[in-house]
Short mmCIF file of N, CA and C in Angstrom, two decimals:
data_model
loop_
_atom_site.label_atom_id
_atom_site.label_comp_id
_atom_site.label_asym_id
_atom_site.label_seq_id
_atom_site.Cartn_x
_atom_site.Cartn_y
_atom_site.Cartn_z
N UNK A 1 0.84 -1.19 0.00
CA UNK A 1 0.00 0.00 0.00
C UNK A 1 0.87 1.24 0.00
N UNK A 2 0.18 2.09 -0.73
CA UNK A 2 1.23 3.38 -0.76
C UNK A 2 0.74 5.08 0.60
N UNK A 3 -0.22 4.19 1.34
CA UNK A 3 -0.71 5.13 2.22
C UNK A 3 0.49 6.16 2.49
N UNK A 4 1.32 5.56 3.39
CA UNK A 4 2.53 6.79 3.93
C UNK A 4 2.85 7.90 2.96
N UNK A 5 2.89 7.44 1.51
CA UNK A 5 3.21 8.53 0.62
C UNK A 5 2.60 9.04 0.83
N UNK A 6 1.09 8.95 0.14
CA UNK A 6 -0.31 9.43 -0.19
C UNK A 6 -0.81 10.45 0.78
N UNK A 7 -0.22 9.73 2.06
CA UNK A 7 -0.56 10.89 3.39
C UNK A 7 0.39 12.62 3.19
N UNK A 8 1.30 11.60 2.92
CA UNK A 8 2.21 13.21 2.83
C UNK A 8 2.03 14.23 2.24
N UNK A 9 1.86 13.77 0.98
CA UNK A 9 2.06 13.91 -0.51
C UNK A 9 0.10 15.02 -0.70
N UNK A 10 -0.73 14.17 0.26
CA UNK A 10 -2.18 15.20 0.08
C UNK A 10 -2.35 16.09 1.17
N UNK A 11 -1.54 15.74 2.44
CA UNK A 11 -1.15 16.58 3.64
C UNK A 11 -0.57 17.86 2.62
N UNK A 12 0.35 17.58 2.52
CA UNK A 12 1.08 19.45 2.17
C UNK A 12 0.12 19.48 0.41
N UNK A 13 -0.42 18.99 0.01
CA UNK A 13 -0.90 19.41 -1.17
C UNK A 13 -1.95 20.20 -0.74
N UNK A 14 -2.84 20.12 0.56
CA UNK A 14 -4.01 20.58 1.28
C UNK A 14 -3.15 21.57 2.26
N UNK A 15 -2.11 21.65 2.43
CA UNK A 15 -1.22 22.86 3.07
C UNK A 15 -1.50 22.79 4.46
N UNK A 16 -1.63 21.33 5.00
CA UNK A 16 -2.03 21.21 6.05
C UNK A 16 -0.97 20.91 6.78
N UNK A 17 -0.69 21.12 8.47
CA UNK A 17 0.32 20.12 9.17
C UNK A 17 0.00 19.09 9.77
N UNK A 18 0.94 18.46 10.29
CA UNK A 18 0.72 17.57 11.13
C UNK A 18 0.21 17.07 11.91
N UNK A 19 0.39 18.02 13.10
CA UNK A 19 -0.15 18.16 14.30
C UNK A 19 -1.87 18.85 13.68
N UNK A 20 -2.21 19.75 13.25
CA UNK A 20 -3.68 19.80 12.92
C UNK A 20 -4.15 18.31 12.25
N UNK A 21 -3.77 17.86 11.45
CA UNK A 21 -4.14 16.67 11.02
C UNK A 21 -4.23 15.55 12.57
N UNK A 22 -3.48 15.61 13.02
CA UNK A 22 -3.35 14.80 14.22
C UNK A 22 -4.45 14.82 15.05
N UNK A 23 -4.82 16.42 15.30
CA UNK A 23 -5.77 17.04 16.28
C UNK A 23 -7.66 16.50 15.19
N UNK A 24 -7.51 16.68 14.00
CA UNK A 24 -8.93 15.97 13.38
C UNK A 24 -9.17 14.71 13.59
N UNK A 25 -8.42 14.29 13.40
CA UNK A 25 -8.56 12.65 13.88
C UNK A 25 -8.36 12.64 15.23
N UNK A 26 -7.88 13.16 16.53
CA UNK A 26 -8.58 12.76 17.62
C UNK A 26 -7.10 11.65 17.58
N UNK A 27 -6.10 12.40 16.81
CA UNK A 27 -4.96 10.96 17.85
C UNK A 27 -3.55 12.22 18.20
N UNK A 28 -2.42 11.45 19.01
CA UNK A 28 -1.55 12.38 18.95
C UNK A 28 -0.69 12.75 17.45
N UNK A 29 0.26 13.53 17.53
CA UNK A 29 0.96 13.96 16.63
C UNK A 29 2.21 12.74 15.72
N UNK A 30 2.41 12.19 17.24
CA UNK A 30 3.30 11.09 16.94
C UNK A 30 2.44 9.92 16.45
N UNK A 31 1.69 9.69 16.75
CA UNK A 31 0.78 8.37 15.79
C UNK A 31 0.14 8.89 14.44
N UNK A 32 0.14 10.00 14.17
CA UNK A 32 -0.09 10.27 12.69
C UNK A 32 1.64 10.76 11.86
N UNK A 33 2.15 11.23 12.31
CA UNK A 33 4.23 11.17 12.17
C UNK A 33 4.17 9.43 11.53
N UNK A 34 3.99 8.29 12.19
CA UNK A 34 3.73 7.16 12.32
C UNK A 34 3.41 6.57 11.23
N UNK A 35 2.17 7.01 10.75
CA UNK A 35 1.75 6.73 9.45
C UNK A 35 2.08 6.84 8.09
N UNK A 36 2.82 8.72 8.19
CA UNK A 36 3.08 9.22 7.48
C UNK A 36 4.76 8.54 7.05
N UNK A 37 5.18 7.83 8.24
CA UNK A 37 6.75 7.36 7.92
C UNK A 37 6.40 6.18 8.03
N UNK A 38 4.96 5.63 7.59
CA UNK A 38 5.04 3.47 7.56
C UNK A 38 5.54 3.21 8.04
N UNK A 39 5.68 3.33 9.69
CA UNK A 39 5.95 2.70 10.78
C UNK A 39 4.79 1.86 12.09
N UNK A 40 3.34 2.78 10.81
CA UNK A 40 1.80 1.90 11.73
C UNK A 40 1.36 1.88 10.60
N UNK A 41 0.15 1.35 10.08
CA UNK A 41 -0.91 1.95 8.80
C UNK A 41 -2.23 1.77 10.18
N UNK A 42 -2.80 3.17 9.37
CA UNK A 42 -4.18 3.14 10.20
C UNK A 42 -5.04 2.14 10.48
N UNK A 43 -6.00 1.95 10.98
CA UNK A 43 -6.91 1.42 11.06
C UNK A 43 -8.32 1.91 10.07
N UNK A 44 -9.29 1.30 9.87
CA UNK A 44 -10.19 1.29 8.86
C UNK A 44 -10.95 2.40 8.81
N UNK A 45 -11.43 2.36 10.26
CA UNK A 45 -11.97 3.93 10.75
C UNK A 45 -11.15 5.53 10.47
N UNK A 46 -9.90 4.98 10.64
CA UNK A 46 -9.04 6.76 10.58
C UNK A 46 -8.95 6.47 8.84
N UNK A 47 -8.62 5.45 8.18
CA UNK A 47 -8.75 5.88 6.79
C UNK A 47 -9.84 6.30 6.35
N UNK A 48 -10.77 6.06 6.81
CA UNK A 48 -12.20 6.43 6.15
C UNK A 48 -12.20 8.17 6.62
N UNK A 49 -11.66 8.59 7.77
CA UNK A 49 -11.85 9.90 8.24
C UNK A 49 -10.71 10.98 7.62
N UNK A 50 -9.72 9.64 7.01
CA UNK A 50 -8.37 10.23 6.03
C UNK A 50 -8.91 11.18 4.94
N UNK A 51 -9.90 9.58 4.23
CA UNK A 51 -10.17 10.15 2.91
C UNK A 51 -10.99 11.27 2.84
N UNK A 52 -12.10 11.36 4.16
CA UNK A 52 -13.34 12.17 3.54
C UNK A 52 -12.32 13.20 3.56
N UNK A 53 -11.17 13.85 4.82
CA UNK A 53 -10.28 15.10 4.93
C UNK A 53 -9.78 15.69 3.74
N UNK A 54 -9.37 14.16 2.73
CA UNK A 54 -8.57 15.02 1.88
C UNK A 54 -9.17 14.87 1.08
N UNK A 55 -11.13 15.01 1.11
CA UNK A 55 -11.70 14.27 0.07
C UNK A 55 -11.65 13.51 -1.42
N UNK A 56 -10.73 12.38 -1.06
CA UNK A 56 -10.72 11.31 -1.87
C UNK A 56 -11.42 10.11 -1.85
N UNK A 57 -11.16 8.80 -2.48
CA UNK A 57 -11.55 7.40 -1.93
C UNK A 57 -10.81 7.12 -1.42
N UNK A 58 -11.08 5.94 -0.17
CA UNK A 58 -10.30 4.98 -0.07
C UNK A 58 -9.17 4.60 -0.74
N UNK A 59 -9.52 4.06 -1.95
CA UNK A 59 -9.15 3.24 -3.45
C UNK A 59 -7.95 4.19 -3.67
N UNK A 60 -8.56 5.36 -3.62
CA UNK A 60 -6.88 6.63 -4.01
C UNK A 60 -5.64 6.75 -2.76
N UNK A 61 -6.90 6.74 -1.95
CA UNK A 61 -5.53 7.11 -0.43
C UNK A 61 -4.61 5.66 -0.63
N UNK A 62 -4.90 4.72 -0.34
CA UNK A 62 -4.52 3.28 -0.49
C UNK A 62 -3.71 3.33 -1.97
N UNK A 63 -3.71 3.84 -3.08
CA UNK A 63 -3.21 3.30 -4.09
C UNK A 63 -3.39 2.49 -4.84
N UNK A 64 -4.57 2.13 -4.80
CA UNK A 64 -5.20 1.45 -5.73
C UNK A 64 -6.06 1.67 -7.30
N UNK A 65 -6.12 2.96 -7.34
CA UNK A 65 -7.03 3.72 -8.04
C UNK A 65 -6.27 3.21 -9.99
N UNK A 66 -5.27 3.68 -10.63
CA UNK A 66 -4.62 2.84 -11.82
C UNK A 66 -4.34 1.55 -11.53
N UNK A 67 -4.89 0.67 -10.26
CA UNK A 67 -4.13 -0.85 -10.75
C UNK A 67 -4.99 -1.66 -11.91
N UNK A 68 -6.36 -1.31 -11.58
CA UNK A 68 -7.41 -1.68 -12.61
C UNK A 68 -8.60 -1.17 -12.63
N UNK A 69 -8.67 -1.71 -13.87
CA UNK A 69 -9.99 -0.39 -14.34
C UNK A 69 -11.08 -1.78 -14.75
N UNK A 70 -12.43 -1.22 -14.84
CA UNK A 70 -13.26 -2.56 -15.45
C UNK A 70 -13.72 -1.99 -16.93
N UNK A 71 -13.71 -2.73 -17.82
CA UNK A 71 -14.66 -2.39 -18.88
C UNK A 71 -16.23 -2.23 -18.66
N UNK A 72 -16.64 -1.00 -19.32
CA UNK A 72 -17.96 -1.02 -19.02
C UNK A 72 -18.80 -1.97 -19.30
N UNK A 73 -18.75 -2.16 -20.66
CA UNK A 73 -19.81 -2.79 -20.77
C UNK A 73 -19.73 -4.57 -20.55
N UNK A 74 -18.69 -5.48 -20.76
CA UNK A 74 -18.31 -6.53 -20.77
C UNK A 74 -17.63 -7.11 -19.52
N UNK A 75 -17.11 -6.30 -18.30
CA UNK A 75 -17.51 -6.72 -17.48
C UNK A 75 -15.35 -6.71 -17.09
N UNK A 76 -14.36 -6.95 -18.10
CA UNK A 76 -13.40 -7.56 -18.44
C UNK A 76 -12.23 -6.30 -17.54
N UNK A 77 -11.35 -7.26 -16.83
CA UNK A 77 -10.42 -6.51 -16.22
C UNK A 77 -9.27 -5.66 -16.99
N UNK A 78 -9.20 -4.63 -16.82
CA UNK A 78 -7.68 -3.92 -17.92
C UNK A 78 -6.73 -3.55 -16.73
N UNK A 79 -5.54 -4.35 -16.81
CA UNK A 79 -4.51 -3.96 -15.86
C UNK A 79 -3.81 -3.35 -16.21
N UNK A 80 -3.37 -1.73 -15.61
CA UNK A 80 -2.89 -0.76 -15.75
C UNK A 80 -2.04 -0.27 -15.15
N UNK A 81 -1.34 -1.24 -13.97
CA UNK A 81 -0.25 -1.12 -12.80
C UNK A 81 0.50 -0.25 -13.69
N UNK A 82 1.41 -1.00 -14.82
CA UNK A 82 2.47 -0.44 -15.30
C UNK A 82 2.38 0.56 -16.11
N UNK A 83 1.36 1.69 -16.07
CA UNK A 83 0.91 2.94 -17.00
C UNK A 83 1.29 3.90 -16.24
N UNK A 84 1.56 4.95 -16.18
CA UNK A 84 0.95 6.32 -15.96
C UNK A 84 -0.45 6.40 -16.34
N UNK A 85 -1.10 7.91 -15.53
CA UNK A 85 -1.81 8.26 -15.46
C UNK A 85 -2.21 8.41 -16.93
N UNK A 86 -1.43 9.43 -17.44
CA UNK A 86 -2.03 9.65 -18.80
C UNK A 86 -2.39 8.83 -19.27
N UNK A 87 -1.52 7.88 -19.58
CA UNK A 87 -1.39 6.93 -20.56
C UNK A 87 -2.47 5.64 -20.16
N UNK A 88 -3.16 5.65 -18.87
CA UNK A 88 -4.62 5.05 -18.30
C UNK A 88 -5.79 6.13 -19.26
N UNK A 89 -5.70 6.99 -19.06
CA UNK A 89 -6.57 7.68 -19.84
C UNK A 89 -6.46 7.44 -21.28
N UNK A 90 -5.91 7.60 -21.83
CA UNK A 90 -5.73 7.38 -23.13
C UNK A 90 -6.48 6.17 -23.46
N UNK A 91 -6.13 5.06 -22.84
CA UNK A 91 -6.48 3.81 -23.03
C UNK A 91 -8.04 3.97 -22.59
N UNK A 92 -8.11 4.37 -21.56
CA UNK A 92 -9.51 4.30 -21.11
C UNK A 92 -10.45 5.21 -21.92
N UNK A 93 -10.21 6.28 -23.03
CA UNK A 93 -10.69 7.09 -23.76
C UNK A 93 -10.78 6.55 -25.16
N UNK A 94 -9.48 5.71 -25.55
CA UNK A 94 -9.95 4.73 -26.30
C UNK A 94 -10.58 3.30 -26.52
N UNK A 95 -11.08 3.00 -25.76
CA UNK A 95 -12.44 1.96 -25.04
C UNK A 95 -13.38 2.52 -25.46
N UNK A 96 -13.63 4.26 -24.34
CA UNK A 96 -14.99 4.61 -24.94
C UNK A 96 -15.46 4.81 -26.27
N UNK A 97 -14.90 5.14 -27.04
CA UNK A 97 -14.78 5.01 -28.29
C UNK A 97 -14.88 3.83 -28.97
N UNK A 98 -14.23 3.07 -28.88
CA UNK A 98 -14.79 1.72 -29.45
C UNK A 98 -16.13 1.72 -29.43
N UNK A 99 -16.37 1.48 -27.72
CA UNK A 99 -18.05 1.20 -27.06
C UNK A 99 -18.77 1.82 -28.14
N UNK A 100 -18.59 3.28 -28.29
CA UNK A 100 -19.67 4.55 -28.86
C UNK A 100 -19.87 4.19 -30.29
N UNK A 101 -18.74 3.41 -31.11
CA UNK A 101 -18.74 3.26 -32.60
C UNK A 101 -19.32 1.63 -32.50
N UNK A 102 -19.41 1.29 -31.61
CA UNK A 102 -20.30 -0.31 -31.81
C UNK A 102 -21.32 -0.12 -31.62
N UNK A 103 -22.03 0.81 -30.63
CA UNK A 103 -22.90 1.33 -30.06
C UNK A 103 -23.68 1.69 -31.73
N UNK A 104 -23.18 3.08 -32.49
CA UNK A 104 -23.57 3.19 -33.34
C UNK A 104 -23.25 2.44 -34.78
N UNK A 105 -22.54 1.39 -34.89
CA UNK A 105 -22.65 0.78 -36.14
C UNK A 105 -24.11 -0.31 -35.62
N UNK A 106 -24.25 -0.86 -34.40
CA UNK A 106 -25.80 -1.21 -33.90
C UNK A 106 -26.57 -0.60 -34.39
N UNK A 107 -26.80 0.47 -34.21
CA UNK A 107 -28.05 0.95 -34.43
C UNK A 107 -28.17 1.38 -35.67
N UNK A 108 -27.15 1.92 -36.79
CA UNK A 108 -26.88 1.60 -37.82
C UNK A 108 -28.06 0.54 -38.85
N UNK A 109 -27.19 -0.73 -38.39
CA UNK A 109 -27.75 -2.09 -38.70
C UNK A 109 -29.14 -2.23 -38.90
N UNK A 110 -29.53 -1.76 -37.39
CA UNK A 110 -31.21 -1.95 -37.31
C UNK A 110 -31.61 -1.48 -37.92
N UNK A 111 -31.24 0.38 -38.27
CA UNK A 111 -32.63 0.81 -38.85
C UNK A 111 -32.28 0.69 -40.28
N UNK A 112 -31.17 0.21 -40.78
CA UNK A 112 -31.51 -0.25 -42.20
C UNK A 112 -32.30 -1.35 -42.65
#
């Protein structure tokens, strides 16, 4: 899991410190220090109170968010670990597209 980054990394992106972060969650300074240097990972409850803070998902705080994507319509896993961001988009922009041109060579079909 990439929490410890993720903490840091949306901590100062939200221009927040430590110790205030510490004080929202209701723990000391040193048990969120802790987290932030993967020396604890939270518990289920403070991630959930992580994400709404830095309003994200779960799925993002955790690092999970590019490992996979589902196809819409077929149901089919696309593993994307080894992408960048962009380059998830791209892919995932060219899907929709497919979808939209099957979509309309369908309907195409019918009403001829």
């Amino acid at each position: 899991m990439m929490v410890p980054s993720n903490l840091q990394r949306l901590r100062l992106a939200h221009n927040v410190t430590r110790l205030s972060m510490a004080k929202s969650l209701g723990i000391t300074p040193q048990a969120y220090g802790n987290y932030e240097n993967g020396r604890r990972q939270p518990n289920l409850t403070v991630l959930c109170k992580l994400a709404d803070q830095f309003n994200v998902t779960l799925d993002e705080l955790v690092g999970r968010t590019l490992q996979t994507r589902t196809s819409p319509s077929k149901g089919h896993f696309l593993h994307t670990g080894q992408l960048n961001e962009n380059d998830v988009s791209k892919v995932s922009d060219f899907i929709d597209t497919l979808h939209r041109q099957s979509h309309y060579v369908d309907q195409n079909a019918v009403s001829s």
